[in-house]
Structure formats: structure tokens, C-alpha cells
């Protein structure tokens, strides 16, 4: 995803506010807070994104529920994730020079230090999720969340010799989200975009409607207002 060149897509932020996902019937697992990379476990999305997910979930009538691992992510958290993955690769591949290290890190994690590039999660229009069944068990998607390898590509299990159960689970998630107007990351089956520059680039839109959210001010139990900066 981080190699997708979307910086040239204009942003016309429509002011859609962030909302607190605690007010929605999703299963929430804020993994970056658990891992010490985010200061809070609160999770937010643009209201249009959260409402669309809630409508999709209602159609399943309890059979499936979205489990959300990450949603809105400020640059500070994005930087912590990038730095952590970069350091992991540095330890695993001491033979790589700095150029190779940076290139490999950015295969899966957007570099937050570039002011001209808005990380998709910083818009509130990107979400990392999976599905759980009626008993609360995650559907087998073949890899866990944040598996940085070729197996995480959405279509990896489409080959005939690969697990058909995983293939059907990924198809269920992918087709549900694509039919609802989301776009999926090429390298991560769990990452979906709506309204941001990545979404506009992949869907052929002329502009993004979500720019960077720079501040979150709690507003109510079910919502938050946000100020947005666009580039």
C-alpha cells in the first residue's frame, strides 16, 4: 500500500466528523494501544465510514460482526509503527543498506515523516478489520493482522491448491467491502479505504473527500468532532 503514489490526488475535505467507535456494535481490539504504540485505546472513524460498516453488519443479522484492529491513526502513531517495523527489519537483515531498508519497510508501512504524503489512516477513512462469527471467533483468513508477507495479499489464496476455507472467508470480506464502495490494499487483506486519497486513486475518483485529521476533540459518547488539514 505504501508504494501507491496518491499524493497528487486533490483533497476536498467535506467536513464529515470523526465518531467514537465505542458507540457502534463492532468488536474492537485496539492492537497498537495494547502493544504500547498508541497512547489510547479509543478508536475513531469518519462518520460516513462507520455508518456504512454498521449497515453492512446489520445485513448479516448477527451472523458476522466486524472486528476492528485499527482506524484513525495520527502521524505520531504512524511514525511509531514505522520505526518499530524498520528496526525489526534492521535486526533481521543487517546486510541491507539504508536505501534497501527504507524501501522494504515502506512496502507495508507508510512513512509518516513525509509532509507531502498523508498516511491513509490519518484521514479517518482507513480501517483495519476482520470478521468474527456468532460465537466471537475470528474467521480464518490465512494470516493474522499485520502479517507482513506475500500471504497477506488479498488474492493470495485464490490459487487452486490453497486452503478453500480461507479463500471463501477472504472472498466474503472482500466482496462485501468492495460492493459497498471501499477499496482494498494490494498487500493487506484487512486494510480498506473510503474517501481518502488512496481510495480515490484506486477507484478512479477525481478527488479525495477526507484530508488529514490533526486534532480529535471528544464531543459526546457516540461522537467526536475533528479539525482537518488538507494538502
Coordinates of C-alpha atoms in Angstrom, one line a residue:
X1 CA 0.0 0.0 0.0
X2 CA 2.7 2.5 0.9
X3 CA 4.1 2.3 -2.6
X4 CA 0.9 3.5 -4.2
X5 CA 1.5 7.0 -5.4
X6 CA -1.5 9.0 -4.4
X7 CA 0.0 12.3 -3.3
X8 CA -1.1 14.1 -6.5
X9 CA -4.8 13.4 -5.8
X10 CA -6.5 16.7 -4.7
X11 CA -8.3 16.8 -1.3
X12 CA -11.6 18.5 -0.9
X13 CA -12.5 17.6 2.7
X14 CA -16.2 17.6 3.2
X15 CA -16.1 18.0 7.0
X16 CA -17.5 14.6 7.8
X17 CA -16.7 14.3 11.6
X18 CA -14.9 11.5 13.3
X19 CA -17.1 9.3 15.5
X20 CA -16.2 7.2 18.5
X21 CA -16.5 3.5 17.6
X22 CA -17.4 2.7 21.2
X23 CA -20.9 3.8 20.2
X24 CA -21.2 1.2 17.4
X25 CA -21.9 -2.6 17.7
X26 CA -18.4 -3.6 16.5
X27 CA -15.9 -5.8 18.2
X28 CA -12.9 -3.5 19.0
X29 CA -9.4 -4.7 19.5
X30 CA -7.0 -1.7 19.6
X31 CA -3.8 -3.6 19.0
X32 CA -1.4 -0.7 18.8
X33 CA -2.5 0.5 22.2
X34 CA -2.1 -3.0 23.5
X35 CA 1.4 -3.1 22.0
X36 CA 2.3 0.3 23.5
X37 CA 2.4 2.1 20.2
X38 CA -0.7 4.3 20.7
X39 CA -1.4 6.3 23.9
X40 CA -5.1 5.4 24.0
X41 CA -7.4 2.6 23.0
X42 CA -10.1 4.9 21.8
X43 CA -11.0 4.3 18.1
X44 CA -12.5 6.7 15.6
X45 CA -13.6 6.7 12.0
X46 CA -15.3 9.3 9.8
X47 CA -19.0 9.0 10.4
X48 CA -19.8 8.1 6.8
X49 CA -17.3 5.2 7.1
X50 CA -18.6 3.9 10.5
X51 CA -22.2 4.2 9.4
X52 CA -21.6 2.2 6.2
X53 CA -19.8 -0.5 8.2
X54 CA -22.7 -0.6 10.6
X55 CA -25.2 -1.0 7.8
X56 CA -23.2 -3.9 6.3
X57 CA -23.1 -5.6 9.7
X58 CA -26.9 -5.2 10.1
X59 CA -27.5 -7.1 6.9
X60 CA -25.8 -10.2 8.4
X61 CA -28.3 -10.2 11.2
X62 CA -25.8 -11.3 13.8
X63 CA -24.1 -14.0 11.7
X64 CA -20.9 -12.0 11.4
X65 CA -19.5 -9.0 13.2
X66 CA -16.7 -6.7 12.2
X67 CA -13.7 -6.8 14.5
X68 CA -11.7 -3.6 14.1
X69 CA -8.0 -3.6 14.9
X70 CA -7.2 0.0 13.9
X71 CA -9.0 3.0 12.5
X72 CA -8.0 6.7 12.7
X73 CA -4.3 6.9 13.4
X74 CA -2.4 10.2 13.9
X75 CA 1.1 10.7 12.4
X76 CA 2.7 10.1 15.8
X77 CA 1.3 6.6 16.0
X78 CA 2.1 6.0 12.3
X79 CA 5.7 7.0 13.0
X80 CA 5.9 4.6 15.9
X81 CA 4.7 1.7 13.8
X82 CA 7.1 2.6 11.0
X83 CA 10.0 2.9 13.3
X84 CA 9.2 -0.4 15.0
X85 CA 9.0 -2.3 11.8
X86 CA 12.1 -0.6 10.4
X87 CA 14.1 -1.7 13.5
X88 CA 12.8 -5.2 13.2
X89 CA 14.0 -5.4 9.6
X90 CA 17.3 -3.9 10.6
X91 CA 17.9 -6.7 13.1
X92 CA 16.7 -9.4 10.7
X93 CA 18.7 -8.1 7.7
X94 CA 22.0 -6.5 8.9
X95 CA 23.3 -6.8 5.3
X96 CA 20.8 -4.3 3.9
X97 CA 21.9 -0.7 3.4
X98 CA 19.7 2.2 4.4
X99 CA 18.1 2.6 0.9
X100 CA 17.1 -1.1 0.9
X101 CA 15.9 -0.9 4.5
X102 CA 13.7 2.1 3.8
X103 CA 12.3 0.5 0.6
X104 CA 11.5 -2.7 2.3
X105 CA 9.9 -1.0 5.3
X106 CA 7.7 1.1 3.1
X107 CA 6.4 -2.0 1.3
X108 CA 3.9 -2.4 4.2
X109 CA 4.1 0.7 6.4
X110 CA 3.6 4.3 5.2
X111 CA 6.5 6.6 6.2
X112 CA 4.9 9.4 8.4
X113 CA 7.8 11.8 8.1
X114 CA 7.0 12.9 4.6
X115 CA 4.8 16.0 4.9
X116 CA 3.6 15.8 1.3
X117 CA 2.1 12.3 1.9
X118 CA -1.0 11.9 4.1
X119 CA -1.0 8.4 5.7
X120 CA -4.4 6.9 4.8
X121 CA -5.2 6.2 8.5
X122 CA -4.6 9.8 9.4
X123 CA -7.7 10.8 7.4
X124 CA -10.1 8.6 9.4
X125 CA -11.0 7.0 6.1
X126 CA -8.9 3.8 6.5
X127 CA -9.8 0.8 8.7
X128 CA -8.1 -2.5 9.5
X129 CA -10.6 -5.2 10.2
X130 CA -11.7 -8.8 10.0
X131 CA -14.9 -10.8 10.7
X132 CA -15.9 -12.8 13.7
X133 CA -18.7 -15.3 13.9
X134 CA -21.7 -15.6 16.3
X135 CA -19.5 -17.1 19.0
X136 CA -16.9 -14.4 18.7
X137 CA -14.3 -16.4 16.9
X138 CA -12.3 -14.8 14.1
X139 CA -12.8 -16.3 10.7
X140 CA -9.7 -18.0 9.4
X141 CA -8.1 -15.5 6.9
X142 CA -4.9 -17.4 6.4
X143 CA -2.7 -14.9 8.3
X144 CA -3.1 -12.8 11.3
X145 CA -3.4 -9.0 11.3
X146 CA -0.1 -7.2 10.4
X147 CA 1.4 -10.3 8.8
X148 CA 3.9 -8.5 6.6
X149 CA 4.5 -11.1 3.8
X150 CA 3.1 -12.2 0.5
X151 CA 0.4 -14.4 2.1
X152 CA -1.3 -11.2 3.3
X153 CA -2.2 -10.1 -0.2
X154 CA -6.0 -10.3 -0.7
X155 CA -5.9 -12.7 -3.6
X156 CA -3.1 -15.0 -2.3
X157 CA -5.5 -17.9 -1.6
X158 CA -7.2 -17.7 -4.9
X159 CA -4.8 -20.3 -6.3
X160 CA -6.5 -23.7 -6.7
X161 CA -4.0 -25.5 -4.4
X162 CA -4.6 -23.2 -1.4
X163 CA -7.0 -23.5 1.5
X164 CA -10.6 -23.3 0.2
X165 CA -12.0 -22.3 3.6
X166 CA -9.6 -19.3 3.8
X167 CA -10.4 -18.4 0.2
X168 CA -14.1 -18.3 0.9
X169 CA -13.6 -16.2 4.1
X170 CA -11.5 -13.7 2.2
X171 CA -14.0 -13.5 -0.6
X172 CA -16.8 -12.8 1.8
X173 CA -14.9 -9.9 3.4
X174 CA -13.5 -8.6 0.2
X175 CA -16.7 -8.7 -1.9
X176 CA -18.8 -7.2 1.0
X177 CA -16.4 -4.3 1.3
X178 CA -15.9 -3.7 -2.4
X179 CA -19.6 -3.8 -3.2
X180 CA -20.1 -1.2 -0.5
X181 CA -17.6 1.2 -2.2
X182 CA -14.5 0.6 -0.3
X183 CA -11.1 -0.2 -1.9
X184 CA -8.7 -2.8 -0.6
X185 CA -5.0 -2.6 -0.1
X186 CA -2.9 -4.7 -2.5
X187 CA -0.7 -6.1 0.2
X188 CA -3.1 -6.4 3.2
X189 CA -6.4 -8.2 3.2
X190 CA -7.5 -6.4 6.3
X191 CA -7.0 -2.8 5.1
X192 CA -9.8 -0.9 3.5
X193 CA -10.2 2.7 2.4
X194 CA -13.1 5.0 1.8
X195 CA -12.9 8.7 0.9
X196 CA -9.2 9.3 1.2
X197 CA -6.5 9.8 -1.5
X198 CA -5.7 6.0 -1.7
X199 CA -9.4 5.3 -2.2
X200 CA -9.7 8.0 -4.9
X201 CA -6.6 6.7 -6.7
X202 CA -7.8 3.1 -6.7
X203 CA -11.4 3.9 -7.6
X204 CA -10.7 6.5 -10.3
X205 CA -12.1 9.3 -8.3
X206 CA -11.2 12.9 -9.2
X207 CA -10.6 14.0 -5.6
X208 CA -10.5 12.7 -2.0
X209 CA -13.2 13.9 0.3
X210 CA -11.2 13.2 3.5
X211 CA -8.0 15.0 4.3
X212 CA -5.7 14.7 7.3
X213 CA -7.3 15.0 10.8
X214 CA -4.9 16.9 13.0
X215 CA -7.0 17.1 16.2
X216 CA -9.7 15.0 17.9
X217 CA -11.8 16.7 20.5
X218 CA -14.3 14.5 22.4
X219 CA -17.8 15.7 21.8
X220 CA -20.2 13.0 23.0
X221 CA -20.4 9.4 23.9
X222 CA -21.1 8.4 20.3
X223 CA -19.0 11.0 18.5
X224 CA -16.1 13.4 18.3
X225 CA -15.6 16.5 16.2
X226 CA -12.4 16.8 14.2
X227 CA -10.4 19.6 12.6
X228 CA -8.9 18.5 9.3
X229 CA -5.9 19.8 7.4
X230 CA -5.7 19.1 3.6
X231 CA -2.8 19.2 1.3

